[in-house]
């Protein structure tokens, strides 16, 4: 006889949580309504699915609490052979890098905060040694104009190829991820660590990756961002320690073995 058709859902992240955080930051009522609508939609999809999966334990906890009868499990989105990668080596530059698609509001907000408050403080603290590179698709004209009027050397590249992005990760000293709202695991954070570049980010940027606590720079305001970036630029020993420790922290979470174990534990029972 024919096997039944099962419906499995893989959630990229919790859009409702992202809109909720943005509403708290901006005070916009329409975002609160949007967060509520997306929460209902996400719960409806998970309730209808035979099995639901999310990239992090945080998302699984939120959805399982709302839908205790549903089968919701964690399924990692990546696997890497980190042992095959060359050891991180600090570049001579003092360049900072921020990566993002700027049609995504969390990235646009982060870039504006970076240009308005964080970068001017970092630039003054570093005695004009640093350069800021903002890379990613579809930066709005207002963002490019703001960058051109900033202190120091700021480059907005627009879209870059994977090859060029990898080169930027290798030649920039620090990746900054100043996200103020969002949800789920941030691919830009994982990519930077895999490429061997230390990161300074916020609690939002660290969502879904608790194992990185203590091995990436964590900042919540301008002063903390400035101090974390300057330490990584001027201290090679700290740079190497952070880069290696962050890779090691991800190695267990996103190894091929852990991915295979997760796939074996999907429990797709017919």
PDB file of C-alpha atoms in Angstrom:
ATOM      1  CA  UNK A   1       0.000   0.000   0.000  1.00  0.00           C
ATOM      2  CA  UNK A   2       1.064   3.575  -0.547  1.00  0.00           C
ATOM      3  CA  UNK A   3       2.886   5.385   2.234  1.00  0.00           C
ATOM      4  CA  UNK A   4       1.175   8.502   3.621  1.00  0.00           C
ATOM      5  CA  UNK A   5       2.461  11.877   2.533  1.00  0.00           C
ATOM      6  CA  UNK A   6       3.974  13.793   5.445  1.00  0.00           C
ATOM      7  CA  UNK A   7       4.264  17.568   5.630  1.00  0.00           C
ATOM      8  CA  UNK A   8       7.530  18.820   7.120  1.00  0.00           C
ATOM      9  CA  UNK A   9       8.167  22.542   7.656  1.00  0.00           C
ATOM     10  CA  UNK A  10      11.578  24.189   8.119  1.00  0.00           C
ATOM     11  CA  UNK A  11      11.357  27.688   9.583  1.00  0.00           C
ATOM     12  CA  UNK A  12      14.102  30.085   8.493  1.00  0.00           C
ATOM     13  CA  UNK A  13      13.566  32.213  11.589  1.00  0.00           C
ATOM     14  CA  UNK A  14      10.710  33.669  13.614  1.00  0.00           C
ATOM     15  CA  UNK A  15       9.532  36.677  11.628  1.00  0.00           C
ATOM     16  CA  UNK A  16       7.082  37.536  14.397  1.00  0.00           C
ATOM     17  CA  UNK A  17       9.959  37.953  16.852  1.00  0.00           C
ATOM     18  CA  UNK A  18      11.854  40.188  14.444  1.00  0.00           C
ATOM     19  CA  UNK A  19       8.851  42.475  13.980  1.00  0.00           C
ATOM     20  CA  UNK A  20       8.213  42.472  17.737  1.00  0.00           C
ATOM     21  CA  UNK A  21      11.745  43.632  18.459  1.00  0.00           C
ATOM     22  CA  UNK A  22      11.582  46.292  15.753  1.00  0.00           C
ATOM     23  CA  UNK A  23       8.289  47.542  17.233  1.00  0.00           C
ATOM     24  CA  UNK A  24       9.915  47.837  20.670  1.00  0.00           C
ATOM     25  CA  UNK A  25      12.800  49.824  19.161  1.00  0.00           C
ATOM     26  CA  UNK A  26      10.708  52.173  17.009  1.00  0.00           C
ATOM     27  CA  UNK A  27       7.402  52.312  18.869  1.00  0.00           C
ATOM     28  CA  UNK A  28       5.469  51.746  15.635  1.00  0.00           C
ATOM     29  CA  UNK A  29       2.027  50.289  16.263  1.00  0.00           C
ATOM     30  CA  UNK A  30       1.795  48.773  12.771  1.00  0.00           C
ATOM     31  CA  UNK A  31       4.847  46.642  13.521  1.00  0.00           C
ATOM     32  CA  UNK A  32       3.227  45.299  16.682  1.00  0.00           C
ATOM     33  CA  UNK A  33       0.188  44.325  14.613  1.00  0.00           C
ATOM     34  CA  UNK A  34       2.421  42.743  11.968  1.00  0.00           C
ATOM     35  CA  UNK A  35       4.261  40.761  14.653  1.00  0.00           C
ATOM     36  CA  UNK A  36       0.954  39.425  15.969  1.00  0.00           C
ATOM     37  CA  UNK A  37      -0.213  38.471  12.453  1.00  0.00           C
ATOM     38  CA  UNK A  38       3.038  36.639  11.703  1.00  0.00           C
ATOM     39  CA  UNK A  39       2.890  34.846  15.053  1.00  0.00           C
ATOM     40  CA  UNK A  40      -0.558  33.517  14.157  1.00  0.00           C
ATOM     41  CA  UNK A  41       0.696  32.478  10.705  1.00  0.00           C
ATOM     42  CA  UNK A  42       3.783  30.711  12.063  1.00  0.00           C
ATOM     43  CA  UNK A  43       1.738  28.843  14.639  1.00  0.00           C
ATOM     44  CA  UNK A  44      -0.820  27.877  12.003  1.00  0.00           C
ATOM     45  CA  UNK A  45       1.857  26.422   9.736  1.00  0.00           C
ATOM     46  CA  UNK A  46       3.537  24.468  12.552  1.00  0.00           C
ATOM     47  CA  UNK A  47       0.193  23.163  13.805  1.00  0.00           C
ATOM     48  CA  UNK A  48      -0.662  21.914  10.315  1.00  0.00           C
ATOM     49  CA  UNK A  49       2.726  20.272   9.730  1.00  0.00           C
ATOM     50  CA  UNK A  50       3.477  16.709  10.787  1.00  0.00           C
ATOM     51  CA  UNK A  51       6.991  17.825  11.722  1.00  0.00           C
ATOM     52  CA  UNK A  52       8.519  21.298  12.097  1.00  0.00           C
ATOM     53  CA  UNK A  53      12.197  22.222  12.343  1.00  0.00           C
ATOM     54  CA  UNK A  54      14.084  25.381  13.266  1.00  0.00           C
ATOM     55  CA  UNK A  55      17.806  26.224  13.157  1.00  0.00           C
ATOM     56  CA  UNK A  56      18.187  26.979  16.871  1.00  0.00           C
ATOM     57  CA  UNK A  57      16.994  25.756  20.250  1.00  0.00           C
ATOM     58  CA  UNK A  58      15.644  29.245  21.028  1.00  0.00           C
ATOM     59  CA  UNK A  59      13.145  29.056  18.172  1.00  0.00           C
ATOM     60  CA  UNK A  60      12.198  25.479  19.039  1.00  0.00           C
ATOM     61  CA  UNK A  61      11.500  26.560  22.632  1.00  0.00           C
ATOM     62  CA  UNK A  62       9.273  29.479  21.580  1.00  0.00           C
ATOM     63  CA  UNK A  63       7.221  27.418  19.138  1.00  0.00           C
ATOM     64  CA  UNK A  64       6.992  24.350  21.393  1.00  0.00           C
ATOM     65  CA  UNK A  65       5.724  26.505  24.252  1.00  0.00           C
ATOM     66  CA  UNK A  66       3.001  27.919  22.006  1.00  0.00           C
ATOM     67  CA  UNK A  67       2.175  24.528  20.455  1.00  0.00           C
ATOM     68  CA  UNK A  68       2.957  21.771  22.989  1.00  0.00           C
ATOM     69  CA  UNK A  69       1.118  19.180  20.892  1.00  0.00           C
ATOM     70  CA  UNK A  70       3.246  19.819  17.783  1.00  0.00           C
ATOM     71  CA  UNK A  71       6.457  17.960  16.890  1.00  0.00           C
ATOM     72  CA  UNK A  72       9.099  20.715  16.652  1.00  0.00           C
ATOM     73  CA  UNK A  73      12.818  19.937  16.618  1.00  0.00           C
ATOM     74  CA  UNK A  74      16.147  21.631  16.038  1.00  0.00           C
ATOM     75  CA  UNK A  75      17.889  21.025  12.708  1.00  0.00           C
ATOM     76  CA  UNK A  76      21.207  22.845  12.122  1.00  0.00           C
ATOM     77  CA  UNK A  77      21.345  24.814   8.856  1.00  0.00           C
ATOM     78  CA  UNK A  78      25.054  24.243   8.142  1.00  0.00           C
ATOM     79  CA  UNK A  79      27.860  21.722   8.331  1.00  0.00           C
ATOM     80  CA  UNK A  80      31.542  22.500   7.832  1.00  0.00           C
ATOM     81  CA  UNK A  81      34.847  20.662   7.776  1.00  0.00           C
ATOM     82  CA  UNK A  82      36.618  23.208   9.946  1.00  0.00           C
ATOM     83  CA  UNK A  83      39.703  21.048  10.427  1.00  0.00           C
ATOM     84  CA  UNK A  84      40.533  21.518   6.737  1.00  0.00           C
ATOM     85  CA  UNK A  85      40.655  25.317   7.004  1.00  0.00           C
ATOM     86  CA  UNK A  86      43.966  27.197   7.403  1.00  0.00           C
ATOM     87  CA  UNK A  87      44.578  28.763  10.829  1.00  0.00           C
ATOM     88  CA  UNK A  88      43.421  32.381  11.188  1.00  0.00           C
ATOM     89  CA  UNK A  89      46.118  34.989  10.618  1.00  0.00           C
ATOM     90  CA  UNK A  90      45.629  38.658  11.572  1.00  0.00           C
ATOM     91  CA  UNK A  91      45.812  40.988   8.563  1.00  0.00           C
ATOM     92  CA  UNK A  92      47.933  44.121   8.688  1.00  0.00           C
ATOM     93  CA  UNK A  93      44.979  46.397   7.938  1.00  0.00           C
ATOM     94  CA  UNK A  94      42.725  48.109  10.449  1.00  0.00           C
ATOM     95  CA  UNK A  95      39.669  47.712   8.204  1.00  0.00           C
ATOM     96  CA  UNK A  96      36.212  46.996   9.603  1.00  0.00           C
ATOM     97  CA  UNK A  97      33.593  45.111   7.583  1.00  0.00           C
ATOM     98  CA  UNK A  98      29.808  45.007   7.741  1.00  0.00           C
ATOM     99  CA  UNK A  99      27.905  42.688   5.384  1.00  0.00           C
ATOM    100  CA  UNK A 100      24.203  42.639   4.632  1.00  0.00           C
ATOM    101  CA  UNK A 101      21.437  42.815   2.077  1.00  0.00           C
ATOM    102  CA  UNK A 102      19.947  46.255   2.627  1.00  0.00           C
ATOM    103  CA  UNK A 103      16.414  45.383   1.580  1.00  0.00           C
ATOM    104  CA  UNK A 104      16.333  43.589   4.942  1.00  0.00           C
ATOM    105  CA  UNK A 105      15.364  46.192   7.541  1.00  0.00           C
ATOM    106  CA  UNK A 106      17.561  44.862  10.402  1.00  0.00           C
ATOM    107  CA  UNK A 107      20.621  45.321   8.159  1.00  0.00           C
ATOM    108  CA  UNK A 108      19.622  48.819   7.057  1.00  0.00           C
ATOM    109  CA  UNK A 109      18.981  49.889  10.647  1.00  0.00           C
ATOM    110  CA  UNK A 110      22.347  48.425  11.703  1.00  0.00           C
ATOM    111  CA  UNK A 111      24.179  50.244   8.900  1.00  0.00           C
ATOM    112  CA  UNK A 112      22.579  53.564   9.852  1.00  0.00           C
ATOM    113  CA  UNK A 113      23.469  53.094  13.526  1.00  0.00           C
ATOM    114  CA  UNK A 114      26.994  52.161  12.469  1.00  0.00           C
ATOM    115  CA  UNK A 115      27.420  55.318  10.381  1.00  0.00           C
ATOM    116  CA  UNK A 116      25.591  57.690  12.735  1.00  0.00           C
ATOM    117  CA  UNK A 117      27.161  56.707  16.057  1.00  0.00           C
ATOM    118  CA  UNK A 118      29.523  53.738  16.111  1.00  0.00           C
ATOM    119  CA  UNK A 119      31.929  54.467  13.276  1.00  0.00           C
ATOM    120  CA  UNK A 120      32.672  58.120  14.198  1.00  0.00           C
ATOM    121  CA  UNK A 121      33.627  57.006  17.705  1.00  0.00           C
ATOM    122  CA  UNK A 122      35.719  54.057  16.472  1.00  0.00           C
ATOM    123  CA  UNK A 123      37.470  56.225  13.868  1.00  0.00           C
ATOM    124  CA  UNK A 124      38.441  58.913  16.387  1.00  0.00           C
ATOM    125  CA  UNK A 125      39.635  56.299  18.888  1.00  0.00           C
ATOM    126  CA  UNK A 126      41.854  54.594  16.298  1.00  0.00           C
ATOM    127  CA  UNK A 127      43.704  57.798  15.367  1.00  0.00           C
ATOM    128  CA  UNK A 128      42.367  57.724  11.807  1.00  0.00           C
ATOM    129  CA  UNK A 129      44.002  54.339  11.071  1.00  0.00           C
ATOM    130  CA  UNK A 130      40.823  52.445  10.204  1.00  0.00           C
ATOM    131  CA  UNK A 131      38.615  52.094   7.146  1.00  0.00           C
ATOM    132  CA  UNK A 132      34.985  50.951   7.137  1.00  0.00           C
ATOM    133  CA  UNK A 133      33.676  48.739   4.332  1.00  0.00           C
ATOM    134  CA  UNK A 134      29.918  48.183   4.009  1.00  0.00           C
ATOM    135  CA  UNK A 135      29.291  45.349   1.547  1.00  0.00           C
ATOM    136  CA  UNK A 136      26.007  43.958   0.313  1.00  0.00           C
ATOM    137  CA  UNK A 137      23.266  44.215  -2.257  1.00  0.00           C
ATOM    138  CA  UNK A 138      20.919  47.160  -2.807  1.00  0.00           C
ATOM    139  CA  UNK A 139      22.215  49.853  -0.451  1.00  0.00           C
ATOM    140  CA  UNK A 140      19.812  52.820  -0.724  1.00  0.00           C
ATOM    141  CA  UNK A 141      21.106  56.116  -2.080  1.00  0.00           C
ATOM    142  CA  UNK A 142      20.593  57.811   1.277  1.00  0.00           C
ATOM    143  CA  UNK A 143      22.890  55.271   2.932  1.00  0.00           C
ATOM    144  CA  UNK A 144      25.588  55.774   0.290  1.00  0.00           C
ATOM    145  CA  UNK A 145      25.283  59.554   0.678  1.00  0.00           C
ATOM    146  CA  UNK A 146      25.538  59.296   4.454  1.00  0.00           C
ATOM    147  CA  UNK A 147      28.673  57.151   4.097  1.00  0.00           C
ATOM    148  CA  UNK A 148      30.278  59.714   1.769  1.00  0.00           C
ATOM    149  CA  UNK A 149      29.771  62.426   4.410  1.00  0.00           C
ATOM    150  CA  UNK A 150      31.187  60.379   7.283  1.00  0.00           C
ATOM    151  CA  UNK A 151      34.489  60.871   9.007  1.00  0.00           C
ATOM    152  CA  UNK A 152      37.364  58.903   7.548  1.00  0.00           C
ATOM    153  CA  UNK A 153      37.403  56.407   4.726  1.00  0.00           C
ATOM    154  CA  UNK A 154      34.039  54.672   4.280  1.00  0.00           C
ATOM    155  CA  UNK A 155      33.340  52.468   1.266  1.00  0.00           C
ATOM    156  CA  UNK A 156      29.886  51.173   0.310  1.00  0.00           C
ATOM    157  CA  UNK A 157      30.530  48.476  -2.284  1.00  0.00           C
ATOM    158  CA  UNK A 158      27.043  47.317  -3.213  1.00  0.00           C
ATOM    159  CA  UNK A 159      26.715  43.694  -4.306  1.00  0.00           C
ATOM    160  CA  UNK A 160      29.947  41.677  -4.283  1.00  0.00           C
ATOM    161  CA  UNK A 161      30.716  38.208  -5.602  1.00  0.00           C
ATOM    162  CA  UNK A 162      31.372  35.306  -3.256  1.00  0.00           C
ATOM    163  CA  UNK A 163      35.037  35.423  -4.256  1.00  0.00           C
ATOM    164  CA  UNK A 164      35.273  39.134  -3.410  1.00  0.00           C
ATOM    165  CA  UNK A 165      33.418  38.649  -0.144  1.00  0.00           C
ATOM    166  CA  UNK A 166      35.843  35.922   0.887  1.00  0.00           C
ATOM    167  CA  UNK A 167      38.720  38.285   0.063  1.00  0.00           C
ATOM    168  CA  UNK A 168      37.180  40.969   2.267  1.00  0.00           C
ATOM    169  CA  UNK A 169      36.876  38.514   5.151  1.00  0.00           C
ATOM    170  CA  UNK A 170      40.559  37.658   4.757  1.00  0.00           C
ATOM    171  CA  UNK A 171      41.824  41.253   4.529  1.00  0.00           C
ATOM    172  CA  UNK A 172      39.581  43.028   7.057  1.00  0.00           C
ATOM    173  CA  UNK A 173      40.592  43.050  10.679  1.00  0.00           C
ATOM    174  CA  UNK A 174      37.156  42.964  12.355  1.00  0.00           C
ATOM    175  CA  UNK A 175      33.613  42.140  11.249  1.00  0.00           C
ATOM    176  CA  UNK A 176      31.026  44.329  12.976  1.00  0.00           C
ATOM    177  CA  UNK A 177      27.391  43.193  13.231  1.00  0.00           C
ATOM    178  CA  UNK A 178      25.514  45.971  15.074  1.00  0.00           C
ATOM    179  CA  UNK A 179      22.016  44.505  14.770  1.00  0.00           C
ATOM    180  CA  UNK A 180      19.402  46.047  17.065  1.00  0.00           C
ATOM    181  CA  UNK A 181      16.535  43.721  16.135  1.00  0.00           C
ATOM    182  CA  UNK A 182      16.179  40.412  14.341  1.00  0.00           C
ATOM    183  CA  UNK A 183      15.592  36.714  14.871  1.00  0.00           C
ATOM    184  CA  UNK A 184      17.337  33.430  14.227  1.00  0.00           C
ATOM    185  CA  UNK A 185      20.929  32.490  13.474  1.00  0.00           C
ATOM    186  CA  UNK A 186      22.783  35.176  11.528  1.00  0.00           C
ATOM    187  CA  UNK A 187      24.548  33.753   8.479  1.00  0.00           C
ATOM    188  CA  UNK A 188      26.910  36.749   8.391  1.00  0.00           C
ATOM    189  CA  UNK A 189      28.164  35.857  11.878  1.00  0.00           C
ATOM    190  CA  UNK A 190      28.804  32.221  10.993  1.00  0.00           C
ATOM    191  CA  UNK A 191      30.482  33.192   7.701  1.00  0.00           C
ATOM    192  CA  UNK A 192      32.869  35.610   9.386  1.00  0.00           C
ATOM    193  CA  UNK A 193      33.935  33.023  11.965  1.00  0.00           C
ATOM    194  CA  UNK A 194      34.396  30.284   9.364  1.00  0.00           C
ATOM    195  CA  UNK A 195      36.585  32.687   7.374  1.00  0.00           C
ATOM    196  CA  UNK A 196      38.666  33.291  10.499  1.00  0.00           C
ATOM    197  CA  UNK A 197      37.708  36.908  11.189  1.00  0.00           C
ATOM    198  CA  UNK A 198      36.823  38.003  14.741  1.00  0.00           C
ATOM    199  CA  UNK A 199      33.417  39.596  15.285  1.00  0.00           C
ATOM    200  CA  UNK A 200      31.970  42.366  17.417  1.00  0.00           C
ATOM    201  CA  UNK A 201      28.195  42.165  17.650  1.00  0.00           C
ATOM    202  CA  UNK A 202      25.146  42.694  19.848  1.00  0.00           C
ATOM    203  CA  UNK A 203      22.976  40.246  21.756  1.00  0.00           C
ATOM    204  CA  UNK A 204      20.652  40.248  18.736  1.00  0.00           C
ATOM    205  CA  UNK A 205      23.536  39.282  16.449  1.00  0.00           C
ATOM    206  CA  UNK A 206      24.342  36.391  18.782  1.00  0.00           C
ATOM    207  CA  UNK A 207      20.808  34.945  18.757  1.00  0.00           C
ATOM    208  CA  UNK A 208      20.675  31.171  18.417  1.00  0.00           C
ATOM    209  CA  UNK A 209      24.409  30.714  19.040  1.00  0.00           C
ATOM    210  CA  UNK A 210      24.917  30.662  22.829  1.00  0.00           C
ATOM    211  CA  UNK A 211      28.175  28.741  22.427  1.00  0.00           C
ATOM    212  CA  UNK A 212      29.782  31.921  21.075  1.00  0.00           C
ATOM    213  CA  UNK A 213      29.271  33.813  24.328  1.00  0.00           C
ATOM    214  CA  UNK A 214      32.690  34.918  25.543  1.00  0.00           C
ATOM    215  CA  UNK A 215      34.485  34.223  22.249  1.00  0.00           C
ATOM    216  CA  UNK A 216      33.052  37.087  20.201  1.00  0.00           C
ATOM    217  CA  UNK A 217      33.038  40.739  21.172  1.00  0.00           C
ATOM    218  CA  UNK A 218      29.665  41.645  22.683  1.00  0.00           C
ATOM    219  CA  UNK A 219      28.604  45.299  22.781  1.00  0.00           C
ATOM    220  CA  UNK A 220      25.386  47.167  23.467  1.00  0.00           C
ATOM    221  CA  UNK A 221      26.459  50.789  23.025  1.00  0.00           C
ATOM    222  CA  UNK A 222      28.941  53.049  21.254  1.00  0.00           C
ATOM    223  CA  UNK A 223      31.595  52.898  23.961  1.00  0.00           C
ATOM    224  CA  UNK A 224      31.608  49.087  24.093  1.00  0.00           C
ATOM    225  CA  UNK A 225      31.771  48.798  20.298  1.00  0.00           C
ATOM    226  CA  UNK A 226      34.679  51.239  20.215  1.00  0.00           C
ATOM    227  CA  UNK A 227      36.649  49.416  22.906  1.00  0.00           C
ATOM    228  CA  UNK A 228      36.010  45.931  21.475  1.00  0.00           C
ATOM    229  CA  UNK A 229      37.054  46.973  17.960  1.00  0.00           C
ATOM    230  CA  UNK A 230      40.157  48.837  19.099  1.00  0.00           C
ATOM    231  CA  UNK A 231      41.330  45.881  21.198  1.00  0.00           C
ATOM    232  CA  UNK A 232      41.040  43.524  18.232  1.00  0.00           C
ATOM    233  CA  UNK A 233      42.833  45.958  15.932  1.00  0.00           C
ATOM    234  CA  UNK A 234      45.807  46.630  18.201  1.00  0.00           C
ATOM    235  CA  UNK A 235      46.195  43.275  19.973  1.00  0.00           C
ATOM    236  CA  UNK A 236      47.293  40.390  17.729  1.00  0.00           C
ATOM    237  CA  UNK A 237      47.260  37.895  20.596  1.00  0.00           C
ATOM    238  CA  UNK A 238      43.632  38.687  21.413  1.00  0.00           C
ATOM    239  CA  UNK A 239      42.730  38.627  17.707  1.00  0.00           C
ATOM    240  CA  UNK A 240      44.177  35.129  17.238  1.00  0.00           C
ATOM    241  CA  UNK A 241      42.592  33.853  20.460  1.00  0.00           C
ATOM    242  CA  UNK A 242      39.132  35.144  19.495  1.00  0.00           C
ATOM    243  CA  UNK A 243      39.354  33.831  15.930  1.00  0.00           C
ATOM    244  CA  UNK A 244      40.447  30.342  17.005  1.00  0.00           C
ATOM    245  CA  UNK A 245      38.058  30.103  19.954  1.00  0.00           C
ATOM    246  CA  UNK A 246      35.055  31.113  17.851  1.00  0.00           C
ATOM    247  CA  UNK A 247      35.865  28.506  15.217  1.00  0.00           C
ATOM    248  CA  UNK A 248      36.290  25.871  17.889  1.00  0.00           C
ATOM    249  CA  UNK A 249      32.941  26.821  19.442  1.00  0.00           C
ATOM    250  CA  UNK A 250      31.203  26.338  16.097  1.00  0.00           C
ATOM    251  CA  UNK A 251      33.018  23.114  15.250  1.00  0.00           C
ATOM    252  CA  UNK A 252      30.834  20.908  17.451  1.00  0.00           C
ATOM    253  CA  UNK A 253      27.590  22.677  16.531  1.00  0.00           C
ATOM    254  CA  UNK A 254      28.090  22.605  12.761  1.00  0.00           C
ATOM    255  CA  UNK A 255      30.311  19.602  12.160  1.00  0.00           C
ATOM    256  CA  UNK A 256      29.373  16.961   9.603  1.00  0.00           C
ATOM    257  CA  UNK A 257      28.933  14.484  12.441  1.00  0.00           C
ATOM    258  CA  UNK A 258      26.435  16.714  14.254  1.00  0.00           C
ATOM    259  CA  UNK A 259      24.499  17.259  11.037  1.00  0.00           C
ATOM    260  CA  UNK A 260      24.347  13.521  10.386  1.00  0.00           C
ATOM    261  CA  UNK A 261      23.157  12.894  13.956  1.00  0.00           C
ATOM    262  CA  UNK A 262      20.453  15.555  13.564  1.00  0.00           C
ATOM    263  CA  UNK A 263      19.264  14.023  10.298  1.00  0.00           C
ATOM    264  CA  UNK A 264      19.116  10.576  11.896  1.00  0.00           C
ATOM    265  CA  UNK A 265      16.981  12.012  14.712  1.00  0.00           C
ATOM    266  CA  UNK A 266      14.337  13.591  12.479  1.00  0.00           C
ATOM    267  CA  UNK A 267      11.896  10.823  13.490  1.00  0.00           C
ATOM    268  CA  UNK A 268       9.904  10.793  10.280  1.00  0.00           C
ATOM    269  CA  UNK A 269       7.614   7.960  11.353  1.00  0.00           C
ATOM    270  CA  UNK A 270       5.296   6.601   8.668  1.00  0.00           C
TER     271      UNK A 270
END
